XYZ file of C-alpha atoms in Angstrom:
254
model
C 71.823 -27.259 -23.522
C 69.307 -24.445 -23.376
C 66.320 -26.858 -23.270
C 65.825 -30.608 -22.835
C 64.727 -30.949 -26.473
C 64.229 -32.587 -28.801
C 62.764 -29.747 -30.894
C 63.639 -26.470 -29.211
C 67.337 -26.599 -28.303
C 68.992 -23.330 -29.338
C 72.446 -23.455 -27.749
C 74.851 -25.832 -26.018
C 78.506 -26.640 -25.379
C 80.984 -29.380 -24.492
C 83.223 -28.947 -21.440
C 86.196 -30.881 -20.031
C 86.922 -30.975 -16.316
C 90.477 -30.932 -14.988
C 90.320 -32.689 -11.615
C 93.757 -31.459 -10.502
C 93.134 -27.818 -11.366
C 89.471 -28.138 -10.370
C 88.224 -26.209 -13.381
C 86.288 -26.677 -16.604
C 87.509 -25.745 -20.084
C 85.314 -25.270 -23.139
C 86.178 -27.831 -25.855
C 83.062 -27.351 -28.009
C 83.738 -28.616 -31.578
C 81.460 -26.054 -33.230
C 79.855 -23.270 -31.279
C 76.221 -22.309 -31.919
C 75.524 -18.660 -32.718
C 72.617 -16.399 -33.665
C 72.810 -17.532 -37.307
C 72.973 -21.235 -36.505
C 71.234 -22.263 -33.296
C 71.570 -25.827 -31.987
C 72.833 -27.780 -29.006
C 74.719 -30.947 -28.100
C 72.772 -34.092 -27.284
C 75.129 -37.024 -26.814
C 78.648 -37.615 -25.474
C 80.677 -40.833 -25.205
C 84.274 -41.655 -24.295
C 86.366 -44.515 -25.678
C 87.406 -46.627 -22.692
C 90.115 -48.274 -24.794
C 91.690 -44.986 -25.898
C 91.911 -42.141 -23.336
C 91.287 -38.768 -24.935
C 88.993 -40.162 -27.641
C 85.504 -38.639 -27.367
C 82.432 -38.670 -29.605
C 79.682 -36.016 -29.386
C 76.528 -35.342 -31.396
C 74.589 -32.162 -32.063
C 70.834 -31.842 -31.680
C 68.366 -29.541 -33.452
C 70.942 -28.385 -36.018
C 68.276 -27.909 -38.663
C 70.196 -26.087 -41.409
C 73.064 -28.369 -42.446
C 71.749 -31.225 -40.317
C 73.032 -32.839 -37.139
C 76.652 -33.954 -36.953
C 78.852 -36.367 -35.000
C 82.209 -34.904 -33.971
C 85.146 -37.053 -32.839
C 88.415 -36.147 -31.113
C 91.396 -38.344 -30.268
C 93.301 -35.749 -28.222
C 90.850 -34.691 -25.544
C 89.100 -32.000 -27.550
C 92.087 -30.108 -28.975
C 91.060 -31.107 -32.511
C 87.671 -32.413 -33.654
C 86.695 -34.115 -36.919
C 83.126 -34.182 -38.281
C 82.202 -37.753 -39.220
C 78.962 -37.379 -41.142
C 80.108 -34.895 -43.786
C 81.412 -37.810 -45.845
C 79.889 -40.794 -44.046
C 77.892 -43.467 -45.880
C 74.420 -44.341 -44.587
C 72.304 -47.443 -45.153
C 68.598 -47.724 -44.353
C 68.937 -51.452 -43.647
C 65.630 -52.242 -45.344
C 63.707 -49.410 -43.666
C 62.787 -47.626 -46.887
C 60.533 -45.160 -45.092
C 63.693 -43.337 -43.986
C 63.938 -41.860 -47.475
C 60.683 -39.898 -46.953
C 60.039 -40.032 -50.706
C 63.458 -38.612 -51.599
C 66.163 -40.277 -53.680
C 68.937 -39.697 -51.140
C 68.943 -40.953 -47.566
C 69.309 -38.172 -45.023
C 71.556 -38.070 -41.952
C 70.290 -39.015 -38.486
C 68.585 -36.153 -36.651
C 67.530 -35.449 -33.071
C 70.707 -37.288 -32.049
C 70.196 -37.176 -28.314
C 72.531 -40.011 -27.304
C 75.741 -41.657 -28.548
C 77.714 -44.599 -27.152
C 81.071 -46.226 -27.900
C 81.365 -49.940 -27.151
C 83.693 -50.162 -24.099
C 85.227 -53.351 -25.555
C 85.452 -52.293 -29.216
C 86.656 -48.850 -30.322
C 85.217 -49.417 -33.808
C 81.661 -49.951 -32.600
C 79.404 -46.971 -31.839
C 75.656 -46.366 -31.813
C 73.558 -43.214 -32.018
C 69.924 -42.788 -31.029
C 68.084 -40.294 -33.236
C 64.554 -39.289 -34.076
C 64.034 -42.332 -36.288
C 65.751 -44.932 -34.119
C 69.169 -46.541 -33.675
C 72.084 -46.014 -36.084
C 75.391 -47.822 -35.717
C 78.862 -48.185 -37.174
C 81.473 -50.918 -36.825
C 84.295 -48.928 -38.397
C 84.601 -45.810 -36.264
C 88.414 -45.752 -36.245
C 88.532 -45.373 -40.040
C 88.123 -41.681 -39.232
C 91.697 -41.715 -37.869
C 92.981 -41.904 -41.447
C 90.357 -39.583 -42.904
C 88.295 -42.373 -44.466
C 84.467 -42.287 -44.503
C 82.634 -44.343 -41.897
C 79.571 -46.417 -42.747
C 76.443 -46.188 -40.573
C 73.443 -48.478 -40.870
C 69.956 -48.362 -39.373
C 69.711 -51.069 -36.711
C 66.125 -51.046 -35.512
C 64.912 -54.629 -35.454
C 61.664 -55.049 -33.565
C 62.252 -51.702 -31.850
C 59.826 -49.444 -33.680
C 59.956 -45.874 -32.427
C 56.611 -44.471 -33.505
C 52.964 -44.079 -32.507
C 50.133 -45.995 -34.156
C 47.131 -43.733 -34.846
C 44.829 -45.993 -36.894
C 44.764 -49.558 -38.237
C 42.609 -51.307 -40.825
C 42.756 -54.973 -41.839
C 41.215 -55.262 -45.352
C 39.151 -58.387 -46.196
C 41.543 -59.038 -49.089
C 44.909 -57.822 -50.368
C 47.205 -56.342 -47.728
C 47.154 -57.930 -44.298
C 47.120 -54.511 -42.702
C 47.103 -50.779 -43.471
C 48.548 -48.560 -40.751
C 48.406 -44.862 -39.979
C 51.300 -43.753 -37.780
C 52.896 -40.632 -36.383
C 55.707 -38.810 -38.220
C 56.196 -41.453 -40.943
C 52.690 -41.460 -42.445
C 51.780 -45.147 -42.631
C 52.295 -48.407 -44.467
C 50.794 -51.187 -46.522
C 51.838 -54.361 -44.674
C 51.917 -57.522 -46.767
C 54.200 -59.276 -44.257
C 53.784 -58.388 -40.592
C 57.277 -59.652 -39.753
C 59.205 -57.414 -42.165
C 59.437 -53.699 -42.976
C 57.369 -52.612 -45.951
C 59.730 -52.904 -48.962
C 58.045 -49.903 -50.611
C 58.481 -47.717 -47.548
C 55.773 -45.427 -46.217
C 52.772 -44.005 -48.087
C 53.650 -41.525 -50.837
C 51.827 -38.964 -53.009
C 51.687 -37.194 -50.729
C 54.238 -38.345 -48.174
C 52.613 -37.190 -44.960
C 53.649 -36.346 -41.472
C 50.947 -38.263 -39.611
C 47.985 -40.284 -40.874
C 45.134 -39.389 -38.522
C 42.523 -41.679 -40.059
C 42.149 -44.262 -42.828
C 39.438 -46.587 -44.068
C 38.711 -49.309 -46.627
C 35.604 -49.669 -48.781
C 34.021 -52.895 -47.550
C 32.373 -53.613 -50.915
C 35.604 -52.987 -52.833
C 38.683 -53.289 -50.574
C 40.959 -52.018 -53.336
C 39.532 -48.556 -52.620
C 41.128 -46.917 -49.598
C 41.332 -43.382 -48.195
C 43.623 -41.635 -45.713
C 43.764 -38.162 -44.169
C 46.138 -36.432 -41.794
C 48.850 -33.880 -41.143
C 51.163 -33.276 -44.070
C 54.411 -31.529 -44.905
C 54.015 -28.016 -46.246
C 52.092 -27.546 -49.491
C 50.597 -31.038 -49.838
C 46.991 -32.236 -49.786
C 45.633 -33.462 -46.462
C 44.052 -36.557 -47.961
C 44.506 -39.184 -50.650
C 42.754 -42.227 -52.098
C 43.983 -45.529 -53.499
C 42.393 -47.897 -56.008
C 44.970 -50.671 -55.659
C 44.739 -51.578 -51.995
C 47.052 -48.907 -50.641
C 49.945 -49.592 -53.004
C 49.755 -46.203 -54.745
C 47.858 -43.038 -53.861
C 46.273 -40.009 -55.526
C 45.881 -36.741 -53.558
C 42.396 -35.274 -53.167
C 41.804 -32.579 -55.782
C 40.171 -30.339 -53.202
C 39.350 -30.253 -49.505
C 37.203 -28.213 -47.108
C 38.581 -24.968 -45.735
C 40.490 -25.260 -42.477
C 41.082 -28.961 -43.077
C 44.669 -28.582 -41.881
C 44.693 -31.435 -39.373
C 43.074 -34.022 -41.586
C 40.181 -34.967 -39.311
C 38.447 -38.342 -39.628
C 37.454 -40.253 -42.744
C 35.042 -43.108 -43.502
């Protein structure tokens, strides 16, 4: 890879080493170019089936990252995620306010179970994805991948508020906005905050005299307001109608 990543990889390749000839050969499934810059982040071999290899791209922002699989040592590769099925496994925030679940991204590592050729896992920017039907790809069938984070939350908590009534907790977190937590032992069934869905909640607060009134501010995806308020305890939100100039990072709110 050109850089360690995870955001600025622009090129990469996959090579195979011939120990007898003492030389490397390029077996890259899809080569990056000036029009489509990306690299390769993960590589795994199937210990049950010599010649079977799984690799993942990283920072392939246009069409999205991909997992490529070969069963003949890199002579022919098949993309797995073009027709794969994905399940959020209860982590509704992975939809980011969209109707369709996206593919894993920032896929920096992939592993094949050394005792089970069907079982593989991928670590991406949102966490751990896995499949138990990898060899379905041998017959051209779609593989199913599900999100497997359970008690392994891969994010950064920026702010927390525990209202005197209603939700047990409101959280502001990095990259996935934040949540209303009614049960601290389960993912929020509604997913992360919406309207707007934000990148990072920098600050949030609850009106002590009326805990149904909440506010949040932070970094947002392009074109959205940098703050919002709720009148139902953080269940739904309304963007601020206006904001100060140069309010791009959200600041603090009380």
